[in-house]
Amino acid sequence: MTYFFKAKFLLLLFFLSLLSANLILAFEREDLELQRCQHQCKHQEKFDERQQRECEQRCEDYLEEKQRRQHVEQRREQGYQEEEDGKQYRDNPYLFDEQSWRTVIEEEGGSTKVLERFTRKSNLLRGIDNFRVSLYEANPRTFSLPNHWDAESVSFVTNGYGTITLVKNNNRETFNIKRGDILRIPAGTIVYLVNKDKQEKLQIIDAFSIPGHFETFFGLGGKENPESYFRAFNTEILAAAFNVHSREKVERLFGERKKGVFLRASEKQIRELTKHASSEGGIWPFRGGGRPRGPFNLFDQRPSTSNNFGELYEAKPHEFKQLPELDVGVSFANISRGAMAGPYFNTRAVKVAVVVDGTGWFEMACPHYHPSTSQSFEEQGRSRLQEEEEEEREGESGPQYQKIRGQLSPGTVFVTLVGHPLVVLASNDENLQLVCFEINAEHNERIQLAGKENVIQQLEKEAKELSFGVPEKQVDEVFNSQKESFFFPGPHHRHGGGHAST
Amino acid sequence: MTYFFKAKFLLLLFFLSLLSANLILAFEREDLELQRCQHQCKHQEKFDERQQRECEQRCEDYLEEKQRRQHVEQRREQGYQEEEDGKQYRDNPYLFDEQSWRTVIEEEGGSTKVLERFTRKSNLLRGIDNFRVSLYEANPRTFSLPNHWDAESVSFVTNGYGTITLVKNNNRETFNIKRGDILRIPAGTIVYLVNKDKQEKLQIIDAFSIPGHFETFFGLGGKENPESYFRAFNTEILAAAFNVHSREKVERLFGERKKGVFLRASEKQIRELTKHASSEGGIWPFRGGGRPRGPFNLFDQRPSTSNNFGELYEAKPHEFKQLPELDVGVSFANISRGAMAGPYFNTRAVKVAVVVDGTGWFEMACPHYHPSTSQSFEEQGRSRLQEEEEEEREGESGPQYQKIRGQLSPGTVFVTLVGHPLVVLASNDENLQLVCFEINAEHNERIQLAGKENVIQQLEKEAKELSFGVPEKQVDEVFNSQKESFFFPGPHHRHGGGHAST
Amino acid sequence: MTYFFKAKFLLLLFFLSLLSANLILAFEREDLELQRCQHQCKHQEKFDERQQRECEQRCEDYLEEKQRRQHVEQRREQGYQEEEDGKQYRDNPYLFDEQSWRTVIEEEGGSTKVLERFTRKSNLLRGIDNFRVSLYEANPRTFSLPNHWDAESVSFVTNGYGTITLVKNNNRETFNIKRGDILRIPAGTIVYLVNKDKQEKLQIIDAFSIPGHFETFFGLGGKENPESYFRAFNTEILAAAFNVHSREKVERLFGERKKGVFLRASEKQIRELTKHASSEGGIWPFRGGGRPRGPFNLFDQRPSTSNNFGELYEAKPHEFKQLPELDVGVSFANISRGAMAGPYFNTRAVKVAVVVDGTGWFEMACPHYHPSTSQSFEEQGRSRLQEEEEEEREGESGPQYQKIRGQLSPGTVFVTLVGHPLVVLASNDENLQLVCFEINAEHNERIQLAGKENVIQQLEKEAKELSFGVPEKQVDEVFNSQKESFFFPGPHHRHGGGHAST
């Protein structure tokens, strides 16, 4: 009977030990991700800030990311059903929608938003990771508080009428600004704006080139909303610096104010603040980080391309003394309703396009090695190395190209990489208007793949025939029929664009 | 008796509990690496593409890496036995052998290969990580399909006779190319080549400078081999862009073809494709990303250094209008059988050398702090920081230098870092021929450590005597005996080089 | 009774199983950090050197870091108690104290030290990670061994009298150097120095711009202290290169010496080594990596700013032909005892300041979103992204600013980021002297926030009143009372600076 007991208990023991084992393992498993995340953070807070940053990012992103996923799922269910070519739409690493904008300041008088880091969306965009985009919007009759950034910027006024004042040592200048004005603001310049209009909002898109940081500094603030950076200094040090004998004076000046960044200004104040504004950038030659020069208006010049289906205005770095140090080009495209721009590609510039008005969509061709097996475009982020290995494994002959498509509406931003063929389409309902920043714009060329000037028609007969394996006539029938250039009538029987599957 | 039972069972319980514990831990241990890898990937696919890339890389590399290890082991057993100086040969982070080339296209008509990323081999090469090398080889009488890259490139023709055609908006040019020709191809230029010879292969080495990507784009393809990027667009969008009314026309043009990239061309086709080829780069001044200019031949100029033991031809950026934007120099070294080049070092340029003919080996001196304890050269990848800590710990006086040696044969590539003393030796059987790309070549100087112009002989008597602690005479006996410069007769009693231990 | 047993044993079983489970988990927990560290290293040594570097760094740092923490704790207990504004001092990511210097060479004759990598302290400094600072100190009547670096450098002589000799192919030049001399040394230049004074030490601060590496190369050494890089080559290869027939000769020359880097030199040797020294950099125009040019003395020119409270001497890149290629400015500030410099900020340059004499402290305003919750300044290293999320969560209006304060004494180094307001104070006991390297100095401006030329006084009445919410009079009372500029009398009732809490 003892033996019976023993045997029985031994079985029990094994059973329970293994049970406990499994429980533990299971627990370990489930718990592992979060655990690691926290351990890493604790770990790396001690030692390595780069790691810590990435680690904390992962942890912090968790909730928001989940939401984004769900959002993506929805979008897929909506408009992203299978296509005739058997390829599928997936989360788009080149498209930034309303969810990608972070609110920095949100007040009754106005707001500023910043687009998330490009590399947060996809490592494919690492080439422009030191480049940020922000949105400024001020209500009528407001004054926005002086501040400076630690980054070089290019501003494009998309709406309204106002003045901008740039202050440096021994130098203050005020310029009138209106829709279409482009202004380069060197890092460290103290800037404040006035929306002098009675109805219109003043809207500005800023592109920042950052050397690794991206900070704004308010000196003329109070205890908060915004805080003044003077408050970071010991008040008696300030008293000494200002040569005032009562610390109270200093504390009072920086202590009370709680008004916010966008302030309602009186008629008189606006008159005073704007009366000396010049509309042209003065006469001295512009120098890199030196004395700022005034705005120029993109719409004062003739469009570089224009027909019934759209207009393109361009400010190339070498054309404007203001831009070269930054090597950022600015352009404005207005695509007529139902029309399209491209297909074309840029030879050198990475293009960041911000939709300012209208709706539509874009399609881009991206080299991709295994559309069949790829789970999501995020895989595009994997290293060339893996792609090489895949090529090797498959012994494929050359790359394949996957369609990237994205819905466009005001506030959406999309990025076009160098050499990637692209087409942008306006919906049939309204014109599509884009402000584009072209990074590394120097010597960039737009190579056109359709239309009167398409590059393919430049090949000689033999090259066409060898390449396509058909008589030149068949090639020309396709490539020489379009008499327009760059902007074309779109596929008219489409409606509302984008979702229509064909 | 119950007590007897109890006690006994308690012991059993402990025994078994601990057993289960150990089982679990053991399991956890073993499993941990793979588990982490997968968890990380799942984790980071969600959040962070850079991490995901690295993670997936690790997982994907696993098998291949194992093989490489074994290969390295073999090489050690073969030729890497102890040396008189007690140092050992180990896996070489500066050497890329046949295993480092990835096949992109492999066809009857020709092939293209790309060298793996430099940083994949060693983090020591991070300085040139945005630089890639590729090999192009086309069989006689072939036409290779037009394509463009998203990277700037410099091409060196190592064999054969052909034409290259560069196409941009409103501009097509065809140039004859032959061995020794160097050609700069701006990013986004559409390029196609013809091997017009009846016997010779056309071989080209390309160096690419990439802003973070490295993609090739074929527009004039079909369904596959290669796919045309036009296929990534909706056919009705293309129909609209091309202004053709039947989508079928478009689908037909891009739909059927399956011919591959390297196409056999008829006599007539080749005659037509090459008849307008010019041998000189036209007359307009070359502009950065602008209109491309023709090839120049490295062998048309006199060698910068030449004697019975070798010849060096150099194309420095500032000598050729084509190269400056890239700041890449190109040179060709021909080391006579049994001879050697150097020792010398580069003051600014990182040199990437591709062996095009012959066999031999190189030796390079690398700062290294604990040869005795280091497991492999990969440790060289550890941060300066650690080395500093080691110095601190050891209280060493200055660095020590470890020999890096690598076998050279056609297709091997090796990298020389700035300031690192180097010697390259040809085997006794055949000349060793190298094509070298010098990155950051502007203002680079080659500092010679032996021969008629060696830098040491420039020190004054006292500097020599203090440094070596011997009379100047003894120093000069060593440093002033060699009357040749740069190329010298090698250590003749060696055979086949490399393995011979002395 | 068996049931009684069963029940009892079942309870025991559960108890013990769970116990074992907990034991295991606990063990796993504790062990996890170290385990992961090692696993990662093993893992990544196989695959990914960057990762390996970071991983090994973490492991290796462990001990030292703990010490640093304790040190920081002490410092907090000492001088870092709460402040009136409720903010706390915490570990300072911009300050490098004696613990941050690594000894490279420590000999009777002299020493060289290197400052740790900036990013090791904080990822906020990633913008200057390819920039290093070193200290050279040679005792009287010494000769220091010829060597070269793989990095561009700018040297500033802080004390003593000596000569520096720069050697390149077919070119040797010797220059006299003394306190205040600035000298640019191109990468790969072979350099040796003589301290020709009988009493004074020769002290030099070097700033290095590194393309990713930072190595020193000694050719004229022996077996060790330092080793000669010639020893890394096969002796028979050297014999062939030198064209000497006995390998012994070569082995003897590089074999015996063990003297060290800093060598005592005789009167006669010093006379010979220094007699041809010129004090000016010759007449030819300086060319980037080309022929080096001699030193210029910062104190030969008039200070750019000067009053009873301090002097500032500046060498701007565009003023001196030597510096532009590097875009590094050098300046020297002498702040009188009890006085202060600033508050001000730099518009473009990141400033690295090395304290060469005196004591004091600095205060800097840093954008920071949740001072209340932040655990340490290391958190500043987290990504903009998180800060954006925080803003979003909080719906805060604009950033807040945290005070960074650091004690200054000889050898301490601190970094000022672009746009960050800063004030530097000398203690009441002695003048504070700083050598500053300004990275990205081109077009940099110093924006003054107090004193005769402060930028705030440039705002018009309405801007001041709207911003501060008080009558202009109150603003001017604070900002227009100081008649000095840049250097001001400090808060006199302070003693010894820094610790005094107010």
Short mmCIF file of C-alpha atoms in Angstrom, two decimals, chain C residues 137-353:
data_model
loop_
_atom_site.label_atom_id
_atom_site.label_comp_id
_atom_site.label_asym_id
_atom_site.label_seq_id
_atom_site.Cartn_x
_atom_site.Cartn_y
_atom_site.Cartn_z
CA GLU C 137 51.26 67.57 -21.50
CA ALA C 138 55.03 67.32 -21.84
CA ASN C 139 57.61 68.00 -19.14
CA PRO C 140 60.53 70.42 -19.69
CA ARG C 141 63.31 69.39 -22.06
CA THR C 142 61.41 66.51 -23.64
CA PHE C 143 61.00 65.24 -27.19
CA SER C 144 57.77 63.36 -27.96
CA LEU C 145 57.83 60.57 -30.49
CA PRO C 146 56.67 61.17 -34.09
CA ASN C 147 53.17 59.84 -34.77
CA HIS C 148 50.15 60.53 -36.96
CA TRP C 149 46.38 60.43 -36.47
CA ASP C 150 43.60 59.31 -38.81
CA ALA C 151 41.66 62.48 -37.90
CA GLU C 152 41.83 66.19 -38.70
CA SER C 153 42.77 68.28 -35.71
CA VAL C 154 42.97 71.82 -34.34
CA SER C 155 45.47 72.40 -31.55
CA PHE C 156 45.48 75.18 -28.98
CA VAL C 157 48.60 75.72 -26.86
CA THR C 158 47.55 76.52 -23.31
CA ASN C 159 50.97 76.68 -21.70
CA GLY C 160 54.71 76.60 -22.31
CA TYR C 161 57.23 77.04 -25.10
CA GLY C 162 58.19 74.46 -27.66
CA THR C 163 58.38 73.47 -31.28
CA ILE C 164 56.15 71.31 -33.39
CA THR C 165 57.37 69.57 -36.53
CA LEU C 166 54.99 68.51 -39.28
CA VAL C 167 56.25 65.99 -41.84
CA LYS C 168 54.72 64.93 -45.13
CA ASN C 169 56.13 63.59 -48.38
CA ASN C 170 59.06 65.79 -49.41
CA ASN C 171 58.22 68.39 -46.83
CA ARG C 172 59.19 69.00 -43.22
CA GLU C 173 58.45 72.15 -41.24
CA THR C 174 59.20 73.13 -37.67
CA PHE C 175 57.29 75.91 -35.92
CA ASN C 176 57.77 77.62 -32.58
CA ILE C 177 54.68 77.35 -30.41
CA LYS C 178 53.69 79.19 -27.25
CA ARG C 179 50.56 79.88 -25.20
CA GLY C 180 47.70 81.07 -27.42
CA ASP C 181 48.95 79.49 -30.63
CA ILE C 182 46.37 77.75 -32.78
CA LEU C 183 47.50 75.17 -35.30
CA ARG C 184 45.58 73.06 -37.78
CA ILE C 185 47.05 69.59 -38.38
CA PRO C 186 45.68 67.68 -41.40
CA ALA C 187 44.97 63.96 -40.93
CA GLY C 188 47.96 61.74 -41.65
CA THR C 189 50.57 64.39 -40.95
CA ILE C 190 53.50 62.96 -39.00
CA VAL C 191 54.00 65.19 -35.97
CA TYR C 192 56.56 65.50 -33.19
CA LEU C 193 57.03 68.07 -30.47
CA VAL C 194 59.81 69.46 -28.33
CA ASN C 195 59.30 71.20 -24.99
CA LYS C 196 62.32 73.46 -25.12
CA ASP C 197 61.68 75.28 -21.86
CA LYS C 198 63.62 74.58 -18.68
CA GLN C 199 60.74 75.04 -16.22
CA GLU C 200 57.37 75.25 -17.96
CA LYS C 201 55.30 72.30 -18.99
CA LEU C 202 54.11 72.32 -22.59
CA GLN C 203 50.33 71.89 -22.59
CA ILE C 204 48.14 71.54 -25.67
CA ILE C 205 44.42 70.93 -26.11
CA ASP C 206 43.51 69.15 -29.35
CA ALA C 207 40.13 68.99 -31.00
CA PHE C 208 39.77 66.12 -33.47
CA SER C 209 37.24 65.77 -36.23
CA ILE C 210 36.91 62.06 -36.92
CA PRO C 211 35.23 60.35 -39.87
CA GLY C 212 34.23 57.51 -37.60
CA HIS C 213 37.60 56.45 -36.22
CA PHE C 214 40.18 57.91 -33.93
CA GLU C 215 43.51 56.14 -33.98
CA THR C 216 47.12 57.10 -33.44
CA PHE C 217 50.01 55.54 -35.33
CA PHE C 218 53.60 55.31 -34.14
CA GLY C 219 56.08 54.24 -36.80
CA LEU C 220 59.33 55.00 -34.98
CA GLY C 221 58.80 52.78 -31.98
CA GLY C 222 60.07 49.45 -30.82
CA LYS C 223 58.64 46.32 -29.25
CA GLU C 224 56.36 48.43 -27.02
CA ASN C 225 55.86 51.83 -25.32
CA PRO C 226 54.93 52.42 -28.10
CA GLU C 227 55.07 49.55 -30.53
CA SER C 228 56.08 50.51 -34.07
CA TYR C 229 53.48 49.73 -36.71
CA PHE C 230 56.33 48.44 -38.87
CA ARG C 231 56.37 45.44 -36.54
CA ALA C 232 52.95 44.45 -37.84
CA PHE C 233 54.57 43.57 -41.17
CA ASN C 234 56.45 40.42 -41.90
CA THR C 235 60.14 41.21 -41.34
CA GLU C 236 61.17 39.72 -44.65
CA ILE C 237 58.65 41.90 -46.41
CA LEU C 238 60.19 44.89 -44.65
CA ALA C 239 63.69 43.69 -45.57
CA ALA C 240 62.55 43.60 -49.19
CA ALA C 241 60.87 47.01 -48.99
CA PHE C 242 63.95 48.55 -47.41
CA ASN C 243 66.24 46.62 -49.74
CA VAL C 244 68.38 45.38 -46.85
CA HIS C 245 69.64 41.84 -47.06
CA SER C 246 69.72 40.88 -43.39
CA ARG C 247 66.38 40.63 -41.66
CA GLU C 248 68.32 41.05 -38.40
CA LYS C 249 69.06 44.69 -39.25
CA VAL C 250 65.36 45.36 -39.51
CA GLU C 251 64.51 43.36 -36.42
CA ARG C 252 67.21 45.18 -34.46
CA LEU C 253 65.96 48.61 -35.50
CA PHE C 254 62.37 47.93 -34.48
CA GLY C 255 63.05 45.27 -31.91
CA GLU C 256 64.75 46.54 -28.79
CA ARG C 257 63.58 49.99 -27.93
CA LYS C 258 61.38 50.34 -24.84
CA LYS C 259 61.92 53.97 -24.00
CA GLY C 260 58.38 55.41 -24.03
CA VAL C 261 56.82 58.30 -25.93
CA PHE C 262 58.13 61.30 -23.97
CA LEU C 263 61.92 61.27 -24.07
CA ARG C 264 64.38 63.43 -22.18
CA ALA C 265 66.51 65.30 -24.72
CA SER C 266 69.98 66.78 -24.27
CA GLU C 267 70.74 70.49 -24.62
CA LYS C 268 72.43 69.78 -27.91
CA GLN C 269 69.56 67.69 -29.27
CA ILE C 270 67.00 70.34 -28.36
CA ARG C 271 69.15 73.05 -29.93
CA GLU C 272 69.40 71.05 -33.15
CA LEU C 273 65.71 70.12 -33.20
CA THR C 274 64.54 73.70 -32.70
CA LYS C 275 67.09 75.84 -34.48
CA HIS C 276 65.27 75.94 -37.83
CA ALA C 277 61.89 76.62 -36.28
CA SER C 278 59.92 79.48 -37.86
CA SER C 279 57.32 81.38 -35.91
CA GLU C 280 55.06 82.14 -38.84
CA GLY C 281 53.34 79.74 -41.16
CA GLY C 282 55.27 80.65 -44.24
CA ILE C 283 53.66 82.41 -47.18
CA TRP C 284 51.96 79.86 -49.42
CA PRO C 285 48.17 79.70 -49.25
CA PHE C 286 46.87 76.96 -47.02
CA ARG C 287 45.09 74.12 -48.80
CA GLY C 288 42.63 71.73 -47.08
CA GLY C 289 44.44 68.50 -46.52
CA GLY C 290 47.49 69.90 -48.24
CA ARG C 291 50.73 71.32 -47.00
CA PRO C 292 50.26 72.40 -43.39
CA ARG C 293 50.71 76.02 -42.43
CA GLY C 294 52.15 77.41 -39.25
CA PRO C 295 50.43 78.55 -36.07
CA PHE C 296 48.81 81.89 -35.45
CA ASN C 297 48.50 83.36 -32.01
CA LEU C 298 45.03 84.17 -30.75
CA PHE C 299 46.37 86.84 -28.42
CA ASP C 300 48.10 88.78 -31.19
CA GLN C 301 44.74 90.18 -32.21
CA ARG C 302 42.50 92.41 -30.13
CA PRO C 303 39.72 90.73 -28.17
CA SER C 304 36.33 90.74 -29.91
CA THR C 305 34.73 91.73 -26.59
CA SER C 306 36.40 93.21 -23.55
CA ASN C 307 35.60 95.15 -20.39
CA ASN C 308 36.53 95.15 -16.71
CA PHE C 309 34.72 91.87 -16.23
CA GLY C 310 36.24 89.76 -18.94
CA GLU C 311 37.79 89.34 -22.36
CA LEU C 312 36.87 87.19 -25.33
CA TYR C 313 39.33 86.30 -28.10
CA GLU C 314 37.95 84.60 -31.19
CA ALA C 315 39.35 82.77 -34.20
CA LYS C 316 36.49 82.41 -36.64
CA PRO C 317 36.82 79.96 -39.52
CA HIS C 318 36.48 82.60 -42.22
CA GLU C 319 39.06 84.83 -40.57
CA PHE C 320 41.79 82.22 -40.63
CA LYS C 321 42.73 80.28 -43.71
CA GLN C 322 43.58 77.35 -41.51
CA LEU C 323 40.22 76.52 -40.04
CA PRO C 324 37.53 76.59 -42.74
CA GLU C 325 37.93 73.02 -44.01
CA LEU C 326 37.08 71.95 -40.51
CA ASP C 327 34.41 74.58 -39.80
CA VAL C 328 35.63 74.71 -36.21
CA GLY C 329 36.08 78.03 -34.48
CA VAL C 330 38.39 78.51 -31.52
CA SER C 331 37.94 81.11 -28.81
CA PHE C 332 39.42 81.96 -25.44
CA ALA C 333 37.37 83.55 -22.66
CA ASN C 334 38.80 85.11 -19.51
CA ILE C 335 36.06 85.89 -16.99
CA SER C 336 37.23 88.05 -14.11
CA ARG C 337 36.79 86.78 -10.55
CA GLY C 338 33.22 87.26 -9.39
CA ALA C 339 32.08 88.20 -12.89
CA MET C 340 29.95 86.40 -15.44
CA ALA C 341 29.45 85.99 -19.21
CA GLY C 342 25.97 85.96 -20.71
CA PRO C 343 23.14 85.05 -20.64
CA TYR C 344 23.37 84.47 -24.41
CA PHE C 345 22.95 81.70 -26.98
CA ASN C 346 24.67 80.55 -30.18
CA THR C 347 22.61 80.52 -33.38
CA ARG C 348 24.46 77.72 -35.18
CA ALA C 349 27.51 76.46 -33.35
CA VAL C 350 27.70 73.72 -30.75
CA LYS C 351 30.27 74.95 -28.26
CA VAL C 352 32.69 72.68 -26.41
CA ALA C 353 34.38 74.60 -23.60
#
